[in-house]
Amino acid sequence: MHARLSLDGGIGLGSDSPPQHFQKPQGFSVTLTVNDPAEAERKFKALCKGGSVYMEFAKTFFAKGFGMGTDQFGIPWMVISPQEM
């Protein structure tokens, strides 16, 4: 199966693999950038529901908010609300 996800003007494409070709995701993270930190945190929590959190969403020296975790399918995510440029 294939999927196309439109999100705030951006497009993400994805596909699954047949069971005999499945490999556990590793060595990458999908990054989602959201300007509003409250909205970024909401999306981070929704993505990690049923998964796990590596780094709680919080303010950092490089972002208004940043968090790392995996979703319920084991896909690694980083969600960032960047500093003003």
PDB file of N, CA, C and O in Angstrom:
ATOM      1  N   MET A   1       0.836  -1.173   0.000  1.00  0.00           N
ATOM      2  CA  MET A   1       0.000   0.000   0.000  1.00  0.00           C
ATOM      3  C   MET A   1       0.884   1.240   0.000  1.00  0.00           C
ATOM      4  O   MET A   1       1.997   1.214   0.495  1.00  0.00           O
ATOM      5  N   HIS A   2       0.346   2.312  -0.509  1.00  0.00           N
ATOM      6  CA  HIS A   2       1.035   3.595  -0.534  1.00  0.00           C
ATOM      7  C   HIS A   2       0.159   4.642   0.126  1.00  0.00           C
ATOM      8  O   HIS A   2      -1.066   4.518   0.138  1.00  0.00           O
ATOM      9  N   ALA A   3       0.772   5.668   0.678  1.00  0.00           N
ATOM     10  CA  ALA A   3       0.023   6.744   1.321  1.00  0.00           C
ATOM     11  C   ALA A   3       0.621   8.083   0.929  1.00  0.00           C
ATOM     12  O   ALA A   3       1.823   8.195   0.701  1.00  0.00           O
ATOM     13  N   ARG A   4      -0.240   9.077   0.856  1.00  0.00           N
ATOM     14  CA  ARG A   4       0.182  10.459   0.644  1.00  0.00           C
ATOM     15  C   ARG A   4      -0.468  11.275   1.745  1.00  0.00           C
ATOM     16  O   ARG A   4      -1.688  11.252   1.911  1.00  0.00           O
ATOM     17  N   LEU A   5       0.332  11.990   2.521  1.00  0.00           N
ATOM     18  CA  LEU A   5      -0.150  12.761   3.648  1.00  0.00           C
ATOM     19  C   LEU A   5       0.138  14.229   3.398  1.00  0.00           C
ATOM     20  O   LEU A   5       1.297  14.614   3.231  1.00  0.00           O
ATOM     21  N   SER A   6      -0.916  15.033   3.334  1.00  0.00           N
ATOM     22  CA  SER A   6      -0.763  16.488   3.210  1.00  0.00           C
ATOM     23  C   SER A   6      -0.911  17.085   4.594  1.00  0.00           C
ATOM     24  O   SER A   6      -1.905  16.834   5.279  1.00  0.00           O
ATOM     25  N   LEU A   7       0.065  17.895   5.007  1.00  0.00           N
ATOM     26  CA  LEU A   7       0.052  18.482   6.338  1.00  0.00           C
ATOM     27  C   LEU A   7       0.585  19.894   6.276  1.00  0.00           C
ATOM     28  O   LEU A   7       1.770  20.103   5.995  1.00  0.00           O
ATOM     29  N   ASP A   8      -0.297  20.856   6.493  1.00  0.00           N
ATOM     30  CA  ASP A   8       0.089  22.270   6.514  1.00  0.00           C
ATOM     31  C   ASP A   8       0.917  22.669   5.296  1.00  0.00           C
ATOM     32  O   ASP A   8       1.943  23.332   5.419  1.00  0.00           O
ATOM     33  N   GLY A   9       0.504  22.250   4.122  1.00  0.00           N
ATOM     34  CA  GLY A   9       1.194  22.631   2.894  1.00  0.00           C
ATOM     35  C   GLY A   9       2.336  21.716   2.501  1.00  0.00           C
ATOM     36  O   GLY A   9       2.894  21.845   1.427  1.00  0.00           O
ATOM     37  N   GLY A  10       2.721  20.802   3.372  1.00  0.00           N
ATOM     38  CA  GLY A  10       3.775  19.842   3.048  1.00  0.00           C
ATOM     39  C   GLY A  10       3.165  18.508   2.674  1.00  0.00           C
ATOM     40  O   GLY A  10       2.012  18.224   2.988  1.00  0.00           O
ATOM     41  N   ILE A  11       3.927  17.695   1.970  1.00  0.00           N
ATOM     42  CA  ILE A  11       3.448  16.388   1.544  1.00  0.00           C
ATOM     43  C   ILE A  11       4.455  15.330   1.988  1.00  0.00           C
ATOM     44  O   ILE A  11       5.650  15.460   1.766  1.00  0.00           O
ATOM     45  N   GLY A  12       3.935  14.269   2.617  1.00  0.00           N
ATOM     46  CA  GLY A  12       4.751  13.118   2.977  1.00  0.00           C
ATOM     47  C   GLY A  12       4.244  11.901   2.228  1.00  0.00           C
ATOM     48  O   GLY A  12       3.039  11.714   2.081  1.00  0.00           O
ATOM     49  N   LEU A  13       5.141  11.102   1.720  1.00  0.00           N
ATOM     50  CA  LEU A  13       4.783   9.885   1.000  1.00  0.00           C
ATOM     51  C   LEU A  13       5.320   8.691   1.771  1.00  0.00           C
ATOM     52  O   LEU A  13       6.379   8.761   2.386  1.00  0.00           O
ATOM     53  N   GLY A  14       4.594   7.600   1.719  1.00  0.00           N
ATOM     54  CA  GLY A  14       5.056   6.406   2.411  1.00  0.00           C
ATOM     55  C   GLY A  14       4.487   5.150   1.775  1.00  0.00           C
ATOM     56  O   GLY A  14       3.547   5.202   0.992  1.00  0.00           O
ATOM     57  N   SER A  15       5.086   4.038   2.102  1.00  0.00           N
ATOM     58  CA  SER A  15       4.582   2.747   1.641  1.00  0.00           C
ATOM     59  C   SER A  15       4.997   1.685   2.646  1.00  0.00           C
ATOM     60  O   SER A  15       5.940   1.861   3.403  1.00  0.00           O
ATOM     61  N   ASP A  16       4.257   0.598   2.646  1.00  0.00           N
ATOM     62  CA  ASP A  16       4.628  -0.511   3.509  1.00  0.00           C
ATOM     63  C   ASP A  16       5.479  -1.491   2.717  1.00  0.00           C
ATOM     64  O   ASP A  16       5.773  -1.280   1.542  1.00  0.00           O
ATOM     65  N   SER A  17       5.889  -2.543   3.380  1.00  0.00           N
ATOM     66  CA  SER A  17       6.663  -3.575   2.692  1.00  0.00           C
ATOM     67  C   SER A  17       6.008  -4.926   2.967  1.00  0.00           C
ATOM     68  O   SER A  17       5.382  -5.116   4.013  1.00  0.00           O
ATOM     69  N   PRO A  18       6.163  -5.861   2.059  1.00  0.00           N
ATOM     70  CA  PRO A  18       5.619  -7.193   2.310  1.00  0.00           C
ATOM     71  C   PRO A  18       6.287  -7.788   3.552  1.00  0.00           C
ATOM     72  O   PRO A  18       7.446  -7.485   3.849  1.00  0.00           O
ATOM     73  N   PRO A  19       5.571  -8.623   4.300  1.00  0.00           N
ATOM     74  CA  PRO A  19       6.122  -9.177   5.544  1.00  0.00           C
ATOM     75  C   PRO A  19       7.506  -9.803   5.384  1.00  0.00           C
ATOM     76  O   PRO A  19       8.350  -9.657   6.267  1.00  0.00           O
ATOM     77  N   GLN A  20       7.765 -10.452   4.285  1.00  0.00           N
ATOM     78  CA  GLN A  20       9.070 -11.107   4.107  1.00  0.00           C
ATOM     79  C   GLN A  20      10.218 -10.114   3.911  1.00  0.00           C
ATOM     80  O   GLN A  20      11.378 -10.478   4.003  1.00  0.00           O
ATOM     81  N   HIS A  21       9.897  -8.827   3.675  1.00  0.00           N
ATOM     82  CA  HIS A  21      10.931  -7.800   3.492  1.00  0.00           C
ATOM     83  C   HIS A  21      10.978  -6.790   4.634  1.00  0.00           C
ATOM     84  O   HIS A  21      11.765  -5.852   4.598  1.00  0.00           O
ATOM     85  N   PHE A  22      10.145  -6.982   5.657  1.00  0.00           N
ATOM     86  CA  PHE A  22      10.107  -6.027   6.767  1.00  0.00           C
ATOM     87  C   PHE A  22      11.411  -6.039   7.541  1.00  0.00           C
ATOM     88  O   PHE A  22      11.983  -7.088   7.818  1.00  0.00           O
ATOM     89  N   GLN A  23      11.886  -4.835   7.878  1.00  0.00           N
ATOM     90  CA  GLN A  23      13.023  -4.666   8.768  1.00  0.00           C
ATOM     91  C   GLN A  23      12.662  -3.584   9.771  1.00  0.00           C
ATOM     92  O   GLN A  23      12.004  -2.601   9.419  1.00  0.00           O
ATOM     93  N   LYS A  24      13.076  -3.767  10.997  1.00  0.00           N
ATOM     94  CA  LYS A  24      12.808  -2.780  12.031  1.00  0.00           C
ATOM     95  C   LYS A  24      13.441  -1.447  11.640  1.00  0.00           C
ATOM     96  O   LYS A  24      14.608  -1.407  11.250  1.00  0.00           O
ATOM     97  N   PRO A  25      12.672  -0.329  11.718  1.00  0.00           N
ATOM     98  CA  PRO A  25      13.250   0.977  11.380  1.00  0.00           C
ATOM     99  C   PRO A  25      14.429   1.309  12.296  1.00  0.00           C
ATOM    100  O   PRO A  25      14.358   1.122  13.508  1.00  0.00           O
ATOM    101  N   GLN A  26      15.512   1.791  11.705  1.00  0.00           N
ATOM    102  CA  GLN A  26      16.684   2.202  12.483  1.00  0.00           C
ATOM    103  C   GLN A  26      17.548   3.140  11.665  1.00  0.00           C
ATOM    104  O   GLN A  26      17.514   3.117  10.438  1.00  0.00           O
ATOM    105  N   GLY A  27      18.290   3.978  12.333  1.00  0.00           N
ATOM    106  CA  GLY A  27      19.236   4.858  11.667  1.00  0.00           C
ATOM    107  C   GLY A  27      18.635   6.102  11.042  1.00  0.00           C
ATOM    108  O   GLY A  27      19.290   6.769  10.262  1.00  0.00           O
ATOM    109  N   PHE A  28      17.391   6.436  11.391  1.00  0.00           N
ATOM    110  CA  PHE A  28      16.783   7.653  10.864  1.00  0.00           C
ATOM    111  C   PHE A  28      15.692   8.118  11.824  1.00  0.00           C
ATOM    112  O   PHE A  28      15.242   7.376  12.691  1.00  0.00           O
ATOM    113  N   SER A  29      15.264   9.352  11.669  1.00  0.00           N
ATOM    114  CA  SER A  29      14.094   9.893  12.353  1.00  0.00           C
ATOM    115  C   SER A  29      13.341  10.760  11.365  1.00  0.00           C
ATOM    116  O   SER A  29      13.946  11.401  10.508  1.00  0.00           O
ATOM    117  N   VAL A  30      12.040  10.773  11.487  1.00  0.00           N
ATOM    118  CA  VAL A  30      11.214  11.694  10.719  1.00  0.00           C
ATOM    119  C   VAL A  30      11.085  12.953  11.575  1.00  0.00           C
ATOM    120  O   VAL A  30      10.788  12.866  12.763  1.00  0.00           O
ATOM    121  N   THR A  31      11.344  14.117  10.986  1.00  0.00           N
ATOM    122  CA  THR A  31      11.267  15.374  11.728  1.00  0.00           C
ATOM    123  C   THR A  31      10.056  16.166  11.290  1.00  0.00           C
ATOM    124  O   THR A  31       9.818  16.336  10.092  1.00  0.00           O
ATOM    125  N   LEU A  32       9.308  16.650  12.273  1.00  0.00           N
ATOM    126  CA  LEU A  32       8.146  17.493  12.034  1.00  0.00           C
ATOM    127  C   LEU A  32       8.441  18.851  12.651  1.00  0.00           C
ATOM    128  O   LEU A  32       8.754  18.939  13.841  1.00  0.00           O
ATOM    129  N   THR A  33       8.379  19.915  11.838  1.00  0.00           N
ATOM    130  CA  THR A  33       8.603  21.277  12.308  1.00  0.00           C
ATOM    131  C   THR A  33       7.266  21.991  12.405  1.00  0.00           C
ATOM    132  O   THR A  33       6.506  22.026  11.437  1.00  0.00           O
ATOM    133  N   VAL A  34       6.993  22.532  13.586  1.00  0.00           N
ATOM    134  CA  VAL A  34       5.741  23.239  13.853  1.00  0.00           C
ATOM    135  C   VAL A  34       6.099  24.554  14.544  1.00  0.00           C
ATOM    136  O   VAL A  34       6.746  24.537  15.592  1.00  0.00           O
ATOM    137  N   ASN A  35       5.696  25.681  13.967  1.00  0.00           N
ATOM    138  CA  ASN A  35       6.088  26.978  14.522  1.00  0.00           C
ATOM    139  C   ASN A  35       5.528  27.253  15.911  1.00  0.00           C
ATOM    140  O   ASN A  35       6.227  27.785  16.768  1.00  0.00           O
ATOM    141  N   ASP A  36       4.281  26.904  16.166  1.00  0.00           N
ATOM    142  CA  ASP A  36       3.659  27.155  17.463  1.00  0.00           C
ATOM    143  C   ASP A  36       4.056  26.051  18.446  1.00  0.00           C
ATOM    144  O   ASP A  36       3.745  24.872  18.215  1.00  0.00           O
ATOM    145  N   PRO A  37       4.735  26.396  19.558  1.00  0.00           N
ATOM    146  CA  PRO A  37       5.201  25.354  20.476  1.00  0.00           C
ATOM    147  C   PRO A  37       4.076  24.539  21.120  1.00  0.00           C
ATOM    148  O   PRO A  37       4.241  23.337  21.335  1.00  0.00           O
ATOM    149  N   ALA A  38       2.947  25.150  21.406  1.00  0.00           N
ATOM    150  CA  ALA A  38       1.832  24.395  21.996  1.00  0.00           C
ATOM    151  C   ALA A  38       1.295  23.370  21.000  1.00  0.00           C
ATOM    152  O   ALA A  38       1.003  22.220  21.363  1.00  0.00           O
ATOM    153  N   GLU A  39       1.186  23.760  19.747  1.00  0.00           N
ATOM    154  CA  GLU A  39       0.722  22.835  18.707  1.00  0.00           C
ATOM    155  C   GLU A  39       1.765  21.745  18.451  1.00  0.00           C
ATOM    156  O   GLU A  39       1.431  20.586  18.237  1.00  0.00           O
ATOM    157  N   ALA A  40       3.039  22.111  18.497  1.00  0.00           N
ATOM    158  CA  ALA A  40       4.111  21.125  18.326  1.00  0.00           C
ATOM    159  C   ALA A  40       4.050  20.077  19.435  1.00  0.00           C
ATOM    160  O   ALA A  40       4.173  18.876  19.176  1.00  0.00           O
ATOM    161  N   GLU A  41       3.833  20.523  20.673  1.00  0.00           N
ATOM    162  CA  GLU A  41       3.752  19.577  21.791  1.00  0.00           C
ATOM    163  C   GLU A  41       2.531  18.676  21.650  1.00  0.00           C
ATOM    164  O   GLU A  41       2.597  17.475  21.926  1.00  0.00           O
ATOM    165  N   ARG A  42       1.402  19.226  21.217  1.00  0.00           N
ATOM    166  CA  ARG A  42       0.196  18.421  21.016  1.00  0.00           C
ATOM    167  C   ARG A  42       0.445  17.327  19.981  1.00  0.00           C
ATOM    168  O   ARG A  42       0.112  16.158  20.199  1.00  0.00           O
ATOM    169  N   LYS A  43       1.095  17.697  18.870  1.00  0.00           N
ATOM    170  CA  LYS A  43       1.388  16.719  17.820  1.00  0.00           C
ATOM    171  C   LYS A  43       2.400  15.687  18.299  1.00  0.00           C
ATOM    172  O   LYS A  43       2.284  14.503  17.987  1.00  0.00           O
ATOM    173  N   PHE A  44       3.381  16.120  19.077  1.00  0.00           N
ATOM    174  CA  PHE A  44       4.371  15.196  19.625  1.00  0.00           C
ATOM    175  C   PHE A  44       3.699  14.141  20.501  1.00  0.00           C
ATOM    176  O   PHE A  44       3.949  12.938  20.358  1.00  0.00           O
ATOM    177  N   LYS A  45       2.820  14.582  21.394  1.00  0.00           N
ATOM    178  CA  LYS A  45       2.131  13.642  22.281  1.00  0.00           C
ATOM    179  C   LYS A  45       1.248  12.684  21.498  1.00  0.00           C
ATOM    180  O   LYS A  45       1.182  11.493  21.815  1.00  0.00           O
ATOM    181  N   ALA A  46       0.591  13.197  20.454  1.00  0.00           N
ATOM    182  CA  ALA A  46      -0.257  12.329  19.628  1.00  0.00           C
ATOM    183  C   ALA A  46       0.587  11.289  18.893  1.00  0.00           C
ATOM    184  O   ALA A  46       0.203  10.118  18.807  1.00  0.00           O
ATOM    185  N   LEU A  47       1.730  11.706  18.362  1.00  0.00           N
ATOM    186  CA  LEU A  47       2.603  10.764  17.656  1.00  0.00           C
ATOM    187  C   LEU A  47       3.133   9.676  18.584  1.00  0.00           C
ATOM    188  O   LEU A  47       3.245   8.513  18.191  1.00  0.00           O
ATOM    189  N   CYS A  48       3.481  10.034  19.812  1.00  0.00           N
ATOM    190  CA  CYS A  48       4.100   9.083  20.737  1.00  0.00           C
ATOM    191  C   CYS A  48       3.088   8.234  21.502  1.00  0.00           C
ATOM    192  O   CYS A  48       3.488   7.300  22.215  1.00  0.00           O
ATOM    193  N   LYS A  49       1.799   8.528  21.364  1.00  0.00           N
ATOM    194  CA  LYS A  49       0.782   7.739  22.056  1.00  0.00           C
ATOM    195  C   LYS A  49       0.861   6.283  21.571  1.00  0.00           C
ATOM    196  O   LYS A  49       0.802   6.010  20.381  1.00  0.00           O
ATOM    197  N   GLY A  50       1.050   5.391  22.491  1.00  0.00           N
ATOM    198  CA  GLY A  50       1.185   3.976  22.144  1.00  0.00           C
ATOM    199  C   GLY A  50       2.602   3.597  21.759  1.00  0.00           C
ATOM    200  O   GLY A  50       2.885   2.434  21.479  1.00  0.00           O
ATOM    201  N   GLY A  51       3.502   4.562  21.740  1.00  0.00           N
ATOM    202  CA  GLY A  51       4.910   4.312  21.422  1.00  0.00           C
ATOM    203  C   GLY A  51       5.763   4.583  22.649  1.00  0.00           C
ATOM    204  O   GLY A  51       5.401   4.200  23.760  1.00  0.00           O
ATOM    205  N   SER A  52       6.871   5.283  22.449  1.00  0.00           N
ATOM    206  CA  SER A  52       7.731   5.620  23.587  1.00  0.00           C
ATOM    207  C   SER A  52       8.359   6.990  23.368  1.00  0.00           C
ATOM    208  O   SER A  52       8.502   7.453  22.238  1.00  0.00           O
ATOM    209  N   VAL A  53       8.731   7.620  24.468  1.00  0.00           N
ATOM    210  CA  VAL A  53       9.350   8.943  24.441  1.00  0.00           C
ATOM    211  C   VAL A  53      10.806   8.803  24.860  1.00  0.00           C
ATOM    212  O   VAL A  53      11.103   8.230  25.908  1.00  0.00           O
ATOM    213  N   TYR A  54      11.727   9.298  24.023  1.00  0.00           N
ATOM    214  CA  TYR A  54      13.154   9.292  24.361  1.00  0.00           C
ATOM    215  C   TYR A  54      13.539  10.576  25.075  1.00  0.00           C
ATOM    216  O   TYR A  54      14.364  10.590  25.971  1.00  0.00           O
ATOM    217  N   MET A  55      12.967  11.698  24.596  1.00  0.00           N
ATOM    218  CA  MET A  55      13.241  13.013  25.168  1.00  0.00           C
ATOM    219  C   MET A  55      11.916  13.755  25.227  1.00  0.00           C
ATOM    220  O   MET A  55      11.303  14.010  24.189  1.00  0.00           O
ATOM    221  N   GLU A  56      11.461  14.067  26.426  1.00  0.00           N
ATOM    222  CA  GLU A  56      10.199  14.790  26.599  1.00  0.00           C
ATOM    223  C   GLU A  56      10.234  16.103  25.835  1.00  0.00           C
ATOM    224  O   GLU A  56      11.291  16.741  25.736  1.00  0.00           O
ATOM    225  N   PHE A  57       9.093  16.518  25.318  1.00  0.00           N
ATOM    226  CA  PHE A  57       9.000  17.798  24.614  1.00  0.00           C
ATOM    227  C   PHE A  57       9.217  18.924  25.623  1.00  0.00           C
ATOM    228  O   PHE A  57       8.533  19.009  26.637  1.00  0.00           O
ATOM    229  N   ALA A  58      10.207  19.778  25.358  1.00  0.00           N
ATOM    230  CA  ALA A  58      10.543  20.869  26.270  1.00  0.00           C
ATOM    231  C   ALA A  58      11.342  21.933  25.527  1.00  0.00           C
ATOM    232  O   ALA A  58      11.896  21.690  24.458  1.00  0.00           O
ATOM    233  N   LYS A  59      11.422  23.103  26.132  1.00  0.00           N
ATOM    234  CA  LYS A  59      12.240  24.189  25.597  1.00  0.00           C
ATOM    235  C   LYS A  59      13.714  23.782  25.697  1.00  0.00           C
ATOM    236  O   LYS A  59      14.125  23.142  26.668  1.00  0.00           O
ATOM    237  N   THR A  60      14.473  24.128  24.677  1.00  0.00           N
ATOM    238  CA  THR A  60      15.913  23.840  24.670  1.00  0.00           C
ATOM    239  C   THR A  60      16.674  25.101  24.274  1.00  0.00           C
ATOM    240  O   THR A  60      16.066  26.113  23.935  1.00  0.00           O
ATOM    241  N   PHE A  61      17.983  25.034  24.276  1.00  0.00           N
ATOM    242  CA  PHE A  61      18.781  26.187  23.867  1.00  0.00           C
ATOM    243  C   PHE A  61      18.635  26.479  22.367  1.00  0.00           C
ATOM    244  O   PHE A  61      18.921  27.577  21.919  1.00  0.00           O
ATOM    245  N   PHE A  62      18.177  25.504  21.580  1.00  0.00           N
ATOM    246  CA  PHE A  62      18.074  25.690  20.133  1.00  0.00           C
ATOM    247  C   PHE A  62      16.647  25.752  19.615  1.00  0.00           C
ATOM    248  O   PHE A  62      16.435  25.948  18.420  1.00  0.00           O
ATOM    249  N   ALA A  63      15.648  25.577  20.503  1.00  0.00           N
ATOM    250  CA  ALA A  63      14.264  25.550  20.032  1.00  0.00           C
ATOM    251  C   ALA A  63      13.302  25.998  21.126  1.00  0.00           C
ATOM    252  O   ALA A  63      13.592  25.858  22.312  1.00  0.00           O
ATOM    253  N   LYS A  64      12.150  26.525  20.696  1.00  0.00           N
ATOM    254  CA  LYS A  64      11.081  26.848  21.644  1.00  0.00           C
ATOM    255  C   LYS A  64      10.528  25.565  22.252  1.00  0.00           C
ATOM    256  O   LYS A  64       9.981  25.579  23.342  1.00  0.00           O
ATOM    257  N   GLY A  65      10.685  24.466  21.545  1.00  0.00           N
ATOM    258  CA  GLY A  65      10.280  23.156  22.027  1.00  0.00           C
ATOM    259  C   GLY A  65      10.853  22.071  21.135  1.00  0.00           C
ATOM    260  O   GLY A  65      10.972  22.258  19.921  1.00  0.00           O
ATOM    261  N   PHE A  66      11.223  20.943  21.737  1.00  0.00           N
ATOM    262  CA  PHE A  66      11.812  19.832  20.992  1.00  0.00           C
ATOM    263  C   PHE A  66      11.561  18.553  21.769  1.00  0.00           C
ATOM    264  O   PHE A  66      11.661  18.530  22.993  1.00  0.00           O
ATOM    265  N   GLY A  67      11.225  17.482  21.048  1.00  0.00           N
ATOM    266  CA  GLY A  67      11.050  16.176  21.671  1.00  0.00           C
ATOM    267  C   GLY A  67      11.383  15.061  20.701  1.00  0.00           C
ATOM    268  O   GLY A  67      11.331  15.246  19.484  1.00  0.00           O
ATOM    269  N   MET A  68      11.735  13.895  21.255  1.00  0.00           N
ATOM    270  CA  MET A  68      12.079  12.728  20.452  1.00  0.00           C
ATOM    271  C   MET A  68      11.357  11.505  20.991  1.00  0.00           C
ATOM    272  O   MET A  68      11.278  11.314  22.207  1.00  0.00           O
ATOM    273  N   GLY A  69      10.832  10.679  20.080  1.00  0.00           N
ATOM    274  CA  GLY A  69      10.166   9.458  20.498  1.00  0.00           C
ATOM    275  C   GLY A  69       9.834   8.586  19.296  1.00  0.00           C
ATOM    276  O   GLY A  69      10.220   8.890  18.166  1.00  0.00           O
ATOM    277  N   THR A  70       9.133   7.506  19.564  1.00  0.00           N
ATOM    278  CA  THR A  70       8.674   6.626  18.491  1.00  0.00           C
ATOM    279  C   THR A  70       7.162   6.514  18.559  1.00  0.00           C
ATOM    280  O   THR A  70       6.565   6.601  19.638  1.00  0.00           O
ATOM    281  N   ASP A  71       6.552   6.299  17.396  1.00  0.00           N
ATOM    282  CA  ASP A  71       5.110   6.104  17.362  1.00  0.00           C
ATOM    283  C   ASP A  71       4.777   4.640  17.653  1.00  0.00           C
ATOM    284  O   ASP A  71       5.668   3.822  17.907  1.00  0.00           O
ATOM    285  N   GLN A  72       3.509   4.309  17.597  1.00  0.00           N
ATOM    286  CA  GLN A  72       3.073   2.944  17.934  1.00  0.00           C
ATOM    287  C   GLN A  72       3.586   1.889  16.966  1.00  0.00           C
ATOM    288  O   GLN A  72       3.539   0.693  17.256  1.00  0.00           O
ATOM    289  N   PHE A  73       4.103   2.320  15.812  1.00  0.00           N
ATOM    290  CA  PHE A  73       4.622   1.384  14.822  1.00  0.00           C
ATOM    291  C   PHE A  73       6.155   1.283  14.862  1.00  0.00           C
ATOM    292  O   PHE A  73       6.755   0.600  14.045  1.00  0.00           O
ATOM    293  N   GLY A  74       6.783   2.011  15.802  1.00  0.00           N
ATOM    294  CA  GLY A  74       8.235   1.970  15.943  1.00  0.00           C
ATOM    295  C   GLY A  74       8.978   2.969  15.080  1.00  0.00           C
ATOM    296  O   GLY A  74      10.205   2.910  14.983  1.00  0.00           O
ATOM    297  N   ILE A  75       8.257   3.904  14.462  1.00  0.00           N
ATOM    298  CA  ILE A  75       8.905   4.925  13.627  1.00  0.00           C
ATOM    299  C   ILE A  75       9.440   6.030  14.536  1.00  0.00           C
ATOM    300  O   ILE A  75       8.697   6.600  15.330  1.00  0.00           O
ATOM    301  N   PRO A  76      10.739   6.363  14.435  1.00  0.00           N
ATOM    302  CA  PRO A  76      11.321   7.420  15.258  1.00  0.00           C
ATOM    303  C   PRO A  76      10.917   8.812  14.749  1.00  0.00           C
ATOM    304  O   PRO A  76      10.979   9.081  13.543  1.00  0.00           O
ATOM    305  N   TRP A  77      10.526   9.687  15.682  1.00  0.00           N
ATOM    306  CA  TRP A  77      10.110  11.050  15.353  1.00  0.00           C
ATOM    307  C   TRP A  77      10.887  12.054  16.181  1.00  0.00           C
ATOM    308  O   TRP A  77      11.197  11.808  17.353  1.00  0.00           O
ATOM    309  N   MET A  78      11.178  13.203  15.559  1.00  0.00           N
ATOM    310  CA  MET A  78      11.649  14.388  16.260  1.00  0.00           C
ATOM    311  C   MET A  78      10.665  15.490  15.906  1.00  0.00           C
ATOM    312  O   MET A  78      10.387  15.711  14.727  1.00  0.00           O
ATOM    313  N   VAL A  79      10.145  16.185  16.918  1.00  0.00           N
ATOM    314  CA  VAL A  79       9.233  17.296  16.689  1.00  0.00           C
ATOM    315  C   VAL A  79       9.917  18.534  17.255  1.00  0.00           C
ATOM    316  O   VAL A  79      10.392  18.534  18.396  1.00  0.00           O
ATOM    317  N   ILE A  80       9.973  19.591  16.434  1.00  0.00           N
ATOM    318  CA  ILE A  80      10.661  20.812  16.832  1.00  0.00           C
ATOM    319  C   ILE A  80       9.811  22.036  16.549  1.00  0.00           C
ATOM    320  O   ILE A  80       9.126  22.104  15.513  1.00  0.00           O
ATOM    321  N   SER A  81       9.833  22.957  17.478  1.00  0.00           N
ATOM    322  CA  SER A  81       9.277  24.287  17.282  1.00  0.00           C
ATOM    323  C   SER A  81      10.482  25.226  17.344  1.00  0.00           C
ATOM    324  O   SER A  81      10.995  25.534  18.421  1.00  0.00           O
ATOM    325  N   PRO A  82      10.981  25.646  16.169  1.00  0.00           N
ATOM    326  CA  PRO A  82      12.261  26.355  16.123  1.00  0.00           C
ATOM    327  C   PRO A  82      12.207  27.746  16.730  1.00  0.00           C
ATOM    328  O   PRO A  82      11.152  28.355  16.844  1.00  0.00           O
ATOM    329  N   GLN A  83      13.394  28.237  17.126  1.00  0.00           N
ATOM    330  CA  GLN A  83      13.536  29.617  17.581  1.00  0.00           C
ATOM    331  C   GLN A  83      13.205  30.548  16.438  1.00  0.00           C
ATOM    332  O   GLN A  83      13.304  30.169  15.272  1.00  0.00           O
ATOM    333  N   GLU A  84      12.839  31.768  16.764  1.00  0.00           N
ATOM    334  CA  GLU A  84      12.612  32.775  15.720  1.00  0.00           C
ATOM    335  C   GLU A  84      13.938  33.056  15.024  1.00  0.00           C
ATOM    336  O   GLU A  84      14.971  33.113  15.643  1.00  0.00           O
ATOM    337  N   MET A  85      13.890  33.212  13.725  1.00  0.00           N
ATOM    338  CA  MET A  85      15.101  33.500  12.956  1.00  0.00           C
ATOM    339  C   MET A  85      15.248  34.994  12.759  1.00  0.00           C
ATOM    340  O   MET A  85      14.400  35.744  12.701  1.00  0.00           O
TER     341      MET A  85
END
